[in-house]
Short mmCIF file of C-alpha atoms and ligand atoms in Angstrom, two decimals:
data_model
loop_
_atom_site.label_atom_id
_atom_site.label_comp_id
_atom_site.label_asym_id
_atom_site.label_seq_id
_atom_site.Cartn_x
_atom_site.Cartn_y
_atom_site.Cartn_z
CA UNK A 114 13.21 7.04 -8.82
CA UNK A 115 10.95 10.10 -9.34
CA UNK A 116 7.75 8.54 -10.69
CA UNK A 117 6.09 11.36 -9.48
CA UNK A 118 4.72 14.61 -11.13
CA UNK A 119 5.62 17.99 -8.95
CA UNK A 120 3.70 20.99 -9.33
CA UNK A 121 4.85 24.24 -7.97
CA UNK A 122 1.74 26.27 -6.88
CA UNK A 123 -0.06 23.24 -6.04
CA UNK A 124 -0.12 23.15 -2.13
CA UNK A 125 -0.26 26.83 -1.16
CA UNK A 126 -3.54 27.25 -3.73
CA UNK A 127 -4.93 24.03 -2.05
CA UNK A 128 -4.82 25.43 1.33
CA UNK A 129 -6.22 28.63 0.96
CA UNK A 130 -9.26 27.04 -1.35
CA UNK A 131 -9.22 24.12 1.09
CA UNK A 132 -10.80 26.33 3.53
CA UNK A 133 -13.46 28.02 1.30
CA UNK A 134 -14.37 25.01 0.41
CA UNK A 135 -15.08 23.53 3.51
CA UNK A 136 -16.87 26.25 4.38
CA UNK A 137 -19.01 26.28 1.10
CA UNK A 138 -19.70 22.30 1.24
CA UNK A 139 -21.38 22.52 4.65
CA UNK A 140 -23.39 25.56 3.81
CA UNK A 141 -24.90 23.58 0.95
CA UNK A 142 -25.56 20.53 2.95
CA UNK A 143 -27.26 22.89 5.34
CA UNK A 144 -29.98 24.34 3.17
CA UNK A 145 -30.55 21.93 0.81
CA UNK A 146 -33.01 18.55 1.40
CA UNK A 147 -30.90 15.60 0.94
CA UNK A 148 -33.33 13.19 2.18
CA UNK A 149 -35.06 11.57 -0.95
CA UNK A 150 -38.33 10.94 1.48
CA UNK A 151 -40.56 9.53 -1.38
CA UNK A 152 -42.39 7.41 1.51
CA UNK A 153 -45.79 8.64 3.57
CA UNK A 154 -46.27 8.41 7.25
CA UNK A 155 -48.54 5.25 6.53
CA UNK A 156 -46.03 3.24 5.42
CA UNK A 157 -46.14 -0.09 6.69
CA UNK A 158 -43.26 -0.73 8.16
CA UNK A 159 -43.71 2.42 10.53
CA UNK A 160 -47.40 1.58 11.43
CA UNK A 161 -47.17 -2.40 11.57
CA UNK A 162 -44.97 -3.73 14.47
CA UNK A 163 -42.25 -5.48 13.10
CA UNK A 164 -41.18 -9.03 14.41
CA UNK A 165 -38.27 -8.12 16.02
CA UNK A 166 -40.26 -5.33 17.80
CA UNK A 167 -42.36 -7.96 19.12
CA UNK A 168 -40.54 -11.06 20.01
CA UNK A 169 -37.43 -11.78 22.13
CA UNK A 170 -34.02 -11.11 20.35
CA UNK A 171 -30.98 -13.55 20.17
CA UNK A 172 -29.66 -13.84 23.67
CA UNK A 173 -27.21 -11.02 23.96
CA UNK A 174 -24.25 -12.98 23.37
CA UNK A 175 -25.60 -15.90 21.43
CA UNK A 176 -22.91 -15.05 18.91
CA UNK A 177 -19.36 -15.08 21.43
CA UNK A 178 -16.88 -13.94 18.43
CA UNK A 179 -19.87 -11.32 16.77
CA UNK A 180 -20.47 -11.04 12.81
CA UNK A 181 -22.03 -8.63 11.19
CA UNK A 182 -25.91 -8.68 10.47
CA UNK A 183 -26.97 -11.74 8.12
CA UNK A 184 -27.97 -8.99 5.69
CA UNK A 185 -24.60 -7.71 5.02
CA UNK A 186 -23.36 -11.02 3.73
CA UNK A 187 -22.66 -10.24 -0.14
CA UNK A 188 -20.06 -7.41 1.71
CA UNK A 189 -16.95 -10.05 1.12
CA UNK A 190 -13.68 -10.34 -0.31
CA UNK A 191 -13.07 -11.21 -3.69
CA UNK A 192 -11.14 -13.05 -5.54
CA UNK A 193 -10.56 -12.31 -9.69
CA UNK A 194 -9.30 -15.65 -11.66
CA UNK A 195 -7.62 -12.74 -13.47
CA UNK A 196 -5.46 -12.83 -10.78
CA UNK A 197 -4.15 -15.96 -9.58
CA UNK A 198 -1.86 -18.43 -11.26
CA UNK A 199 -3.95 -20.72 -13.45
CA UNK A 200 -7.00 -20.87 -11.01
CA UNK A 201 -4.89 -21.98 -8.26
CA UNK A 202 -6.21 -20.43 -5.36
CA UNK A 203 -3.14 -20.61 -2.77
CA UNK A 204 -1.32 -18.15 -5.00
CA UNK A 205 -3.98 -15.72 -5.28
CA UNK A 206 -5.37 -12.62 -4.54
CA UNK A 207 -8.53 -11.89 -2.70
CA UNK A 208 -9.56 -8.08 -3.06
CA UNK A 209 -12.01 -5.52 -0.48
CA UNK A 210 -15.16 -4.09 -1.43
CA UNK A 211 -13.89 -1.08 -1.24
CA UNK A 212 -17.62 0.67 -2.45
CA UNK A 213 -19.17 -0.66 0.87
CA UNK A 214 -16.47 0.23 3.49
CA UNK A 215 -16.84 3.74 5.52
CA UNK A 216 -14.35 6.10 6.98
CA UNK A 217 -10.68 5.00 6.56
CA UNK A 218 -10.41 1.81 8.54
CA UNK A 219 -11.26 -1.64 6.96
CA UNK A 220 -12.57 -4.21 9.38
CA UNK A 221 -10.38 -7.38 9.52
CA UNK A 222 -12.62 -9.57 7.63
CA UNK A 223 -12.62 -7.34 4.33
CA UNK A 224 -8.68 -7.12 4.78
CA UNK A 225 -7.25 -7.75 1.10
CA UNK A 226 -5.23 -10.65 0.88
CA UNK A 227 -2.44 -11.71 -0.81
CA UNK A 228 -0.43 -15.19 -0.76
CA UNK A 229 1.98 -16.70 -2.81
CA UNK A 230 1.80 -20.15 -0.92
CA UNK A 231 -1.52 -20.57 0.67
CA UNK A 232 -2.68 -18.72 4.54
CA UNK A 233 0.07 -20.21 6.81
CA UNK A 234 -1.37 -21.48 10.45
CA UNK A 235 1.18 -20.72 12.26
CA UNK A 236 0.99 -22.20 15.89
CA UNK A 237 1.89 -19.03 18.18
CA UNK A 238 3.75 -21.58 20.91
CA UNK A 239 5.94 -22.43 18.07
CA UNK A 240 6.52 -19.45 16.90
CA UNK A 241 10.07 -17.85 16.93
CA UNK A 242 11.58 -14.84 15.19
CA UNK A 243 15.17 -14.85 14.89
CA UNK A 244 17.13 -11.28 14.51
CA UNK A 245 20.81 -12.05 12.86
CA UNK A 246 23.63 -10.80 10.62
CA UNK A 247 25.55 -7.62 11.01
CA UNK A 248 24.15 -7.16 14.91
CA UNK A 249 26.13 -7.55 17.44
CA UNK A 250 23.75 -9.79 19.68
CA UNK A 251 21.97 -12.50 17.70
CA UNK A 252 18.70 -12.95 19.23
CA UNK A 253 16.01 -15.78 19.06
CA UNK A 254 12.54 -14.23 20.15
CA UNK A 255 9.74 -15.86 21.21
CA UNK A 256 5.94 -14.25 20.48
CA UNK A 257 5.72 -13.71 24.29
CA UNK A 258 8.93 -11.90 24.54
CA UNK A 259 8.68 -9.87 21.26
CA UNK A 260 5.01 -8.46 22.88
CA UNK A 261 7.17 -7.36 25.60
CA UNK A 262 8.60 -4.58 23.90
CA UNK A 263 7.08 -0.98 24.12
CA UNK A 264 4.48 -1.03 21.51
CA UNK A 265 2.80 1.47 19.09
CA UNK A 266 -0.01 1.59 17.02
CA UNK A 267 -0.34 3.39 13.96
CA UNK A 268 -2.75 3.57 11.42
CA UNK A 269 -1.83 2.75 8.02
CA UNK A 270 -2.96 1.70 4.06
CA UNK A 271 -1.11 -1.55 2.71
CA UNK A 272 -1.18 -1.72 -1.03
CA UNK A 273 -0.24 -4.27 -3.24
CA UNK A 274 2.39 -3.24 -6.11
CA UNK A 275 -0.45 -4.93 -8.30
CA UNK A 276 -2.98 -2.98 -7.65
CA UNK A 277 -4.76 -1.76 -10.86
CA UNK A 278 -2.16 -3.73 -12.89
CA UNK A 279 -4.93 -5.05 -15.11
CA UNK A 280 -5.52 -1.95 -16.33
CA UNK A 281 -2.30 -0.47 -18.62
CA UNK A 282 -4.30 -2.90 -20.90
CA UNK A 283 -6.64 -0.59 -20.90
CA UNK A 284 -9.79 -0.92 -18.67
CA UNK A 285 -10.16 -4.42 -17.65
CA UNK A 286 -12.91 -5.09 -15.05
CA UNK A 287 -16.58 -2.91 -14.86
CA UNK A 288 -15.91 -3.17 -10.54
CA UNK A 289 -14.13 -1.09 -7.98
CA UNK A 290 -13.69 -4.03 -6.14
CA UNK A 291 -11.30 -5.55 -9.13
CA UNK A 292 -10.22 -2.29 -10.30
CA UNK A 293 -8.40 -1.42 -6.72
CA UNK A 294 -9.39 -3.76 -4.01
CA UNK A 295 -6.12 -4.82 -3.59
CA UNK A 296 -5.28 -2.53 -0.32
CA UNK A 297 -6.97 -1.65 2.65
CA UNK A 298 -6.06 0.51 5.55
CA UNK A 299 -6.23 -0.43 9.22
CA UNK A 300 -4.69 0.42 12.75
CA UNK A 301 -1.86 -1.90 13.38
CA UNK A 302 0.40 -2.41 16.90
CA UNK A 303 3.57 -3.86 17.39
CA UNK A 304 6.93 -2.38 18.37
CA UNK A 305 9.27 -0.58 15.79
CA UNK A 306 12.14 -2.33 14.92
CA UNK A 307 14.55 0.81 16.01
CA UNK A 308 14.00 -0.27 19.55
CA UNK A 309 15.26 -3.74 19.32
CA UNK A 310 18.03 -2.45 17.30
CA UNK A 311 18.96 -0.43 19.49
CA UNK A 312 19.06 -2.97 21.86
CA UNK A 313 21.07 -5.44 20.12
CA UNK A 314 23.53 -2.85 18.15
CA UNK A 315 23.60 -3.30 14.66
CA UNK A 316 27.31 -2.75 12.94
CA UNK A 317 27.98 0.22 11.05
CA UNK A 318 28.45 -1.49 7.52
CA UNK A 319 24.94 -3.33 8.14
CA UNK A 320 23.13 -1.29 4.96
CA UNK A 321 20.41 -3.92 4.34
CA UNK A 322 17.85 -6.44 5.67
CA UNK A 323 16.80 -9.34 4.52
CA UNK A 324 13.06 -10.32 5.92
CA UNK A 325 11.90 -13.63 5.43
CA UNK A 326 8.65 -15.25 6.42
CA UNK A 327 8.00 -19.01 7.46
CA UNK A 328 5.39 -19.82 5.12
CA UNK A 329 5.80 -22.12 2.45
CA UNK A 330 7.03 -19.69 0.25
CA UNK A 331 9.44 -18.20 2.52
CA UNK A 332 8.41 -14.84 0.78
CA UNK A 333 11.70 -12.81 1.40
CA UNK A 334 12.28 -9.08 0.27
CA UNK A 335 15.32 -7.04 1.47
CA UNK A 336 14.84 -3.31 2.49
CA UNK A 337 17.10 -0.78 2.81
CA UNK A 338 18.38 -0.05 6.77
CA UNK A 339 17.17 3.58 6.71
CA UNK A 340 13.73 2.53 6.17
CA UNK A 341 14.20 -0.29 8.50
CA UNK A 342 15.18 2.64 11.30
CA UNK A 343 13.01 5.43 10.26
CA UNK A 344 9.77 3.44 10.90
CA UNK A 345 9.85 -0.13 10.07
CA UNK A 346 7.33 -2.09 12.75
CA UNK A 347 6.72 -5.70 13.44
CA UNK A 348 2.80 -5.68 14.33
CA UNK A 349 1.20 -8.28 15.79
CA UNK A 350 -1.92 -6.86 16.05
CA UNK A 351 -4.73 -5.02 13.53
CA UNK A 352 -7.48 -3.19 14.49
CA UNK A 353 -7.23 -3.99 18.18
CA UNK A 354 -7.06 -7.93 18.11
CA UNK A 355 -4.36 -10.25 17.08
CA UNK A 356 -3.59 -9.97 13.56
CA UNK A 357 -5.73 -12.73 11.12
CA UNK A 358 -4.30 -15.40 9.70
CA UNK A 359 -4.48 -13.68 6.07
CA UNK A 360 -2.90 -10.82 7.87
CA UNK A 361 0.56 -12.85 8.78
CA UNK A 362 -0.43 -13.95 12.30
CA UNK A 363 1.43 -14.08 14.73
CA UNK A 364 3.73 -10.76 13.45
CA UNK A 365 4.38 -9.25 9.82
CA UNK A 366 6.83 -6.64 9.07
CA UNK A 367 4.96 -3.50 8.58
CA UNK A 368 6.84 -0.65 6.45
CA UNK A 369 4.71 2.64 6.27
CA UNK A 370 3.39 3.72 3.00
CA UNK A 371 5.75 1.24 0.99
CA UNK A 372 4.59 -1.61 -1.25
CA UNK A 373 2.59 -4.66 0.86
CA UNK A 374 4.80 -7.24 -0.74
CA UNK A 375 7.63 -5.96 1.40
CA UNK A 376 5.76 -6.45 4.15
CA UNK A 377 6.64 -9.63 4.92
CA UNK A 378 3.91 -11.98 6.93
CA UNK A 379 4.20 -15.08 9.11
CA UNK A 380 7.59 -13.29 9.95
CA UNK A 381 10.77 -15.81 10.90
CA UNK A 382 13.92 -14.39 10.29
CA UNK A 383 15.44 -10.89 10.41
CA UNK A 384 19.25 -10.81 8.74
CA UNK A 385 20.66 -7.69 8.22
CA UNK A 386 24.18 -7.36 5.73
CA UNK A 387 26.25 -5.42 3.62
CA UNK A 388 24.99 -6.12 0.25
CA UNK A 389 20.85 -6.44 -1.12
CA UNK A 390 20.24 -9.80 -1.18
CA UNK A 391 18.69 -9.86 -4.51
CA UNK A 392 15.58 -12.05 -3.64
CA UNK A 393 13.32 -13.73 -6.16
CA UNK A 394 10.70 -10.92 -5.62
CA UNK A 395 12.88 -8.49 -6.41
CA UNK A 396 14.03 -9.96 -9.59
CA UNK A 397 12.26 -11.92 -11.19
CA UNK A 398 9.00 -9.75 -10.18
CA UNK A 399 8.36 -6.20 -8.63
CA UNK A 400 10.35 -4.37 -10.75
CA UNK A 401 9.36 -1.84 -13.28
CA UNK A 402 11.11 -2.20 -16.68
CA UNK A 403 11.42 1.94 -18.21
CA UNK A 404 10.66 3.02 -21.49
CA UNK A 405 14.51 3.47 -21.81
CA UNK A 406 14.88 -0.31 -21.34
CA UNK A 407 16.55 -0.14 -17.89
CA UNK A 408 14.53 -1.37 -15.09
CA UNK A 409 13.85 0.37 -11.68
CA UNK A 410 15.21 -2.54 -9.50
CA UNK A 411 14.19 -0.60 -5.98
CA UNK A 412 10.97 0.62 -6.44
CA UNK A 413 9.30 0.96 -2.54
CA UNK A 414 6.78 3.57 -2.26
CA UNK A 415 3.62 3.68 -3.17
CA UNK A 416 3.03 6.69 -5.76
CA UNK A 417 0.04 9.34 -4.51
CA UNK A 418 -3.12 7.64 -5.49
CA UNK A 419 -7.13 8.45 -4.96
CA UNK A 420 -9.94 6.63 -6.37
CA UNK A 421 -13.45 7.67 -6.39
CA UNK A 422 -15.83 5.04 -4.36
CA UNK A 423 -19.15 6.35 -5.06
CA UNK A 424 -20.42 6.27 -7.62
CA UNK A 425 -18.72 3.47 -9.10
CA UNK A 426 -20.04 0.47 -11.36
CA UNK A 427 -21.20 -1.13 -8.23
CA UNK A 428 -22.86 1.77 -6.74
CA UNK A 429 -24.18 3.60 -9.74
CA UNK A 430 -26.83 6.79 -9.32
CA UNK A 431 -29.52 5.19 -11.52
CA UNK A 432 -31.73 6.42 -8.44
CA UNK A 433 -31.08 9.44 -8.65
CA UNK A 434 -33.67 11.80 -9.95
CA UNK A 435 -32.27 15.40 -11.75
CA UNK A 436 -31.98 18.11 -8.89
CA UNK A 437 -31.36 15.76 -6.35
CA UNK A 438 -27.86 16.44 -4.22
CA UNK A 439 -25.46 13.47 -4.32
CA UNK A 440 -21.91 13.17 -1.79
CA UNK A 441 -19.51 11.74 -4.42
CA UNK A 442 -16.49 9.82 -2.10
CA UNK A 443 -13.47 8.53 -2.62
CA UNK A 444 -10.15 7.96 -1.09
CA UNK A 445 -6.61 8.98 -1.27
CA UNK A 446 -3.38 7.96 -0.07
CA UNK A 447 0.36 8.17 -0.86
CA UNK A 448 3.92 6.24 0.98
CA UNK A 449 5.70 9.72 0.86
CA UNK A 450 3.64 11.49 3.33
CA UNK A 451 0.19 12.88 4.01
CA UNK A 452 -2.60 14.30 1.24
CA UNK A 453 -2.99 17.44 0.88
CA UNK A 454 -5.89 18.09 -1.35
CA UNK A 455 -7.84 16.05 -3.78
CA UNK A 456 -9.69 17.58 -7.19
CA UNK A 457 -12.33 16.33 -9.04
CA UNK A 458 -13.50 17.11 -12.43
CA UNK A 459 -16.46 15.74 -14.31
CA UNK A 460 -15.44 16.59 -17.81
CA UNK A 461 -12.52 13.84 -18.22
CA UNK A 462 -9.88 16.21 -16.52
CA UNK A 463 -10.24 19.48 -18.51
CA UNK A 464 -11.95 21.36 -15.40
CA UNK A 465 -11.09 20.27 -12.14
CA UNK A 466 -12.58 21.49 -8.83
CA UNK A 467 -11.40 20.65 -4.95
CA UNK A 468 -13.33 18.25 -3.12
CA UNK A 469 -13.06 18.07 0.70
CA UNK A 470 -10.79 16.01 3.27
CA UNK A 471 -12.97 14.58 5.77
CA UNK A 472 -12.18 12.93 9.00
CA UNK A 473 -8.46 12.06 9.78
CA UNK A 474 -6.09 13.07 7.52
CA UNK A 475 -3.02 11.10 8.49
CA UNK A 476 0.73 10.63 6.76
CA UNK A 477 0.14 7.06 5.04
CA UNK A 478 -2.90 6.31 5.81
CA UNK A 479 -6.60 6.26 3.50
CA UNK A 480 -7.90 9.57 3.56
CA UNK A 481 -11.48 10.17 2.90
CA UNK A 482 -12.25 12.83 0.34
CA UNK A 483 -16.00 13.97 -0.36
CA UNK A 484 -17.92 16.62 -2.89
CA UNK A 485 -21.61 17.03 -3.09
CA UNK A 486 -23.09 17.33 -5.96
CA UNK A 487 -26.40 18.46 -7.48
CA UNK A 488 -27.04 15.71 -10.37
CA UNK A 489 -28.20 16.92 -13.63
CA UNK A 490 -28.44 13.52 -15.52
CA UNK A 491 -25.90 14.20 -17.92
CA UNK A 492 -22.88 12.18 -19.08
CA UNK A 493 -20.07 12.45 -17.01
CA UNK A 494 -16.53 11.38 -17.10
CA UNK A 495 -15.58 11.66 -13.45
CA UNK A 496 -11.86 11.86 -11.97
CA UNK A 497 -9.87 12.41 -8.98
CA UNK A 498 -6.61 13.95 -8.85
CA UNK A 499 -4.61 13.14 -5.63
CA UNK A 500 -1.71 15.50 -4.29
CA UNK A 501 0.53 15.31 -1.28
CA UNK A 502 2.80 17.14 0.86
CA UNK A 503 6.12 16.70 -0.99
CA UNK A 504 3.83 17.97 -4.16
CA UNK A 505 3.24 14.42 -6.13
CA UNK A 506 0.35 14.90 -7.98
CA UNK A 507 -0.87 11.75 -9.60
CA UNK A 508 -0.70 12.21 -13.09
CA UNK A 509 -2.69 10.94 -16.32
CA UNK A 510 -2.82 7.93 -17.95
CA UNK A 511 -0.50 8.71 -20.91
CA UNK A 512 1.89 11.01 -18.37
CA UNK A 513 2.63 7.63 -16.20
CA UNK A 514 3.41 5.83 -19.70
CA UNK A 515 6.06 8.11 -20.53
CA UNK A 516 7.99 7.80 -17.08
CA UNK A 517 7.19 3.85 -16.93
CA UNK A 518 6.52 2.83 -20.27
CA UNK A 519 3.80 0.50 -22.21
CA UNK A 520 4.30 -2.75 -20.36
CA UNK A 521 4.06 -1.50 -17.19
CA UNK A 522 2.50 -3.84 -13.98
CA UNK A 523 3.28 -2.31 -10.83
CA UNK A 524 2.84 0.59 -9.06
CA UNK A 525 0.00 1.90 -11.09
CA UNK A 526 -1.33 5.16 -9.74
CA UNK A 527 -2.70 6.99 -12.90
CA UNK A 528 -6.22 9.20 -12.93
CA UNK A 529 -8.80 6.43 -13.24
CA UNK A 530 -12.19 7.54 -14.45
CA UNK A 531 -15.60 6.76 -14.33
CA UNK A 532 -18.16 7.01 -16.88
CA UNK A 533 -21.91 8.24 -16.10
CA UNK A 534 -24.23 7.82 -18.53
CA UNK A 535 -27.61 10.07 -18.58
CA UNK A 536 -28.91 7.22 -17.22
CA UNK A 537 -26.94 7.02 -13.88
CA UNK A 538 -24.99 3.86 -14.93
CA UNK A 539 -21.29 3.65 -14.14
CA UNK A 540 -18.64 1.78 -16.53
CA UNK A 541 -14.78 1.76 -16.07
CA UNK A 542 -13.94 3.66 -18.81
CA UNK A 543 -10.04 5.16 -19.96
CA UNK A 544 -9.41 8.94 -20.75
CA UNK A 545 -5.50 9.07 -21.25
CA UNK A 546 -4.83 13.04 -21.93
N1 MTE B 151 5.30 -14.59 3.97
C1 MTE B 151 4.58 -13.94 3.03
N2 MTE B 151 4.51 -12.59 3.12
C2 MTE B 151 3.79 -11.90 2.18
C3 MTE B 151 3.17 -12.56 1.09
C4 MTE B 151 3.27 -13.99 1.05
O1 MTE B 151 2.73 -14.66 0.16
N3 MTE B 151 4.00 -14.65 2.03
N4 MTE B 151 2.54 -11.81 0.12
C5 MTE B 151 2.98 -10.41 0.00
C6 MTE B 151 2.19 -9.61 -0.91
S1 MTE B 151 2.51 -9.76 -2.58
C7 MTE B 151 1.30 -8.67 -0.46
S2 MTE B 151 0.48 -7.66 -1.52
C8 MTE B 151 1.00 -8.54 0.98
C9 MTE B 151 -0.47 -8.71 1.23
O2 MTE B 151 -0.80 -8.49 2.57
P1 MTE B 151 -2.23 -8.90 3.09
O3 MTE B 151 -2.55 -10.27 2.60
O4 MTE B 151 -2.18 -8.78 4.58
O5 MTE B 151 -3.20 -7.89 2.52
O6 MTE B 151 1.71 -9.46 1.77
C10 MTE B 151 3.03 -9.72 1.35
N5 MTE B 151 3.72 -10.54 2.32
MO1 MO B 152 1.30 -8.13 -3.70
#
């Protein structure tokens, strides 16, 4: 289905004025004082030896597994009663604070979760995975021999179909965190599933899979066999160490740049077959009813997004004093491929203007956008407009409603924007142009 919104010129303007840009943000940064520096050499805490500076630290590994600083501990998950079922907090979702997280990777303890049944424990010496169906070897894996195969690692976003879904109501939460915390982006290794295929042959009428986990609620989805052999992994680890419980451990199905429900955690069973299999979360949920009445049944990728990350309600710019320069952030990410450029405008999306990519800019992964800014404490209604290389660009509230209609849920990748008072406060606010 073509959610998204083409535009022609789009990608050869970008690159050009991606360039100038660069070029222009860096010569700004260079000349101009960012530091606030409203503190005086005889500041306290630079004349007075602190304790630390004067007693003997924690022995160096007095903490074996390490954590971060005891300062950082309101930098947690989430979880919105919004969104679980009646309170119940095994089928719930817990989100990332996506305001305090840097660069593109999210460490494993801020990893969103999801589950429909609780975190399974899954003993790894009990653990089997079972490959079946339209192959012509059947095969019965344990975790040892699965780790056996060549592995890769890739890095890659995982987004929840339900991320933002609060919102076509209209804006729902005054929080990043709740507003898109439901994905997070880290590097995951495992082996893709084309070379155990391979392997065991799979029959020329096999057209579908059928993924099921060993949880208790054998979460199954079924995914078409191109996706499965274009780049379909089984991970079992994230960010260099097994994966975490939340994660699926031992081994999830990872499928790049599609919806996170498909990826299937606490993996069991592997079936491939002629026909979809028609699951109960691809029925009765996770699909997106049209204005036209018929519902998109198949719906995989997730649509070219960005979100800006500062400010936002959490980390307004009350600070801030008129004149100062300010890096506004934000990320972007699509499932069809890489981003290409990201615009911002402060006027509610009449006048838009391109912000720059910064660090790795990788096909279905977070990318990291940034714009400084001189703040002149007036109202703004700030956006960002992500595009990518097969020219989505994510469109406006009201354009979204017309492809998916008014009772959309899933897949929500409209402009969000932020509100900034003259005072520097932030509010989730809705412009729908
Ligand atoms: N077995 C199993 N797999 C599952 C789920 C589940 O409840 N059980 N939840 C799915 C949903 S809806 C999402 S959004 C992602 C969440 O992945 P995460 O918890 O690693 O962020 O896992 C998917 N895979
Ligand atoms: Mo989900």
């Amino acid at each position: 289905m073509d959610k998204a919104f083409k535009s022609e010129e789009s990608t050869s303007v970008s690159r050009r004025d991606f360039f100038k840009r660069t070029a222009s943000v860096s010569a700004v940064a260079a000349v101009s004082i960012l530091a606030p520096g409203a503190l005086l050499a005889d500041d306290e805490n630079i004349i007075h030896h602190t304790k630390w500076g004067t007693t003997l630290g924690d022995e160096c590994n007095y903490n074996p597994y390490g954590l971060p600083s005891k300062y950082e501990h309101n930098i947690v998950r989430r979880t919105s009663p919004l969104m679980s079922s009646a309170g119940d907090m095994h089928a719930a979702i817990s989100m990332s604070p996506l305001h305090e997280l840097s660069g593109i990777i999210t460490p494993n303890g801020l990893h969103f979760t999801r589950t429909h049944n609780g975190v399974a424990q899954v003993d790894p010496n009990k653990f089997r995975l079972m490959i079946h169906g339209l192959v012509d070897k059947t095969i019965v894996l344990t975790l040892d021999e699965l780790k056996r195969y060549p592995s890769e690692s890739r890095i890659l976003f995982l987004e929840c179909p339900s991320n933002g879904a609060a919102e076509w109501k209209g804006p729902q939460f005054g929080s990043l965190q709740f507003v898109k915390g439901m994905m997070s982006c880290a590097e995951w290794t495992g082996v893709r599933l084309k070379t155990i295929l391979d392997e065991l042959g799979l029959k020329p009428n096999a057209r579908w899979m059928l993924a099921e986990g060993s949880d208790g609620s054998e979460m199954s989805r079924t995914v078409p066999v191109e996706k499965v052999l274009d780049d379909a992994m089984i991970v079992w680890a994230q960010n260099g160490e097994a994966l975490r419980p939340e994660q699926g451990y031992p081994v999830r199905l990872m499928l790049p740049g599609w919806e996170a429900n498909l990826c299937v955690k606490w993996l069991k069973r592997l079936e491939f077959g002629e026909d979809p299999w028609y699951a109960k979360e691809e029925t009765s949920k996770y699909t997106v009813l049209t204005p036209s009445g018929r519902a998109i049944q198949h719906f995989y990728a997730n649509e070219v997004n960005s979100i800006i990350t500062s400010p936002c309600p959490e980390k307004p710019w009350t600070d801030l004093k008129v004149g100062d320069l300010v890096e506004i952030e934000g990320l972007a990410w699509t499932g069809h491929g890489t981003i290409t450029n990201v615009d911002i405008s402060f006027d509610g999306g009449k006048n838009w203007t391109e912000a720059h990519l910064k660090g790795l800019v990788l096909p279905k992964a977070w990318t990291r956008f940034s714009y400084m800014y001189r703040y002149e404490g007036k109202p703004l209604l700030l956006q960002s407009r992500a595009v990518d290389d097969s020219n989505n660009v994510q469109p406006t509230v009201n354009q979204e409603k017309k492809v998916v209609g008014v009772e959309g849920v899933y897949h929500r990748n409209a402009i969000c924007t932020w509100e900034v008072t003259d005072k520097g406060e932030v509010n989730n606010v809705q412009v729908r142009s």
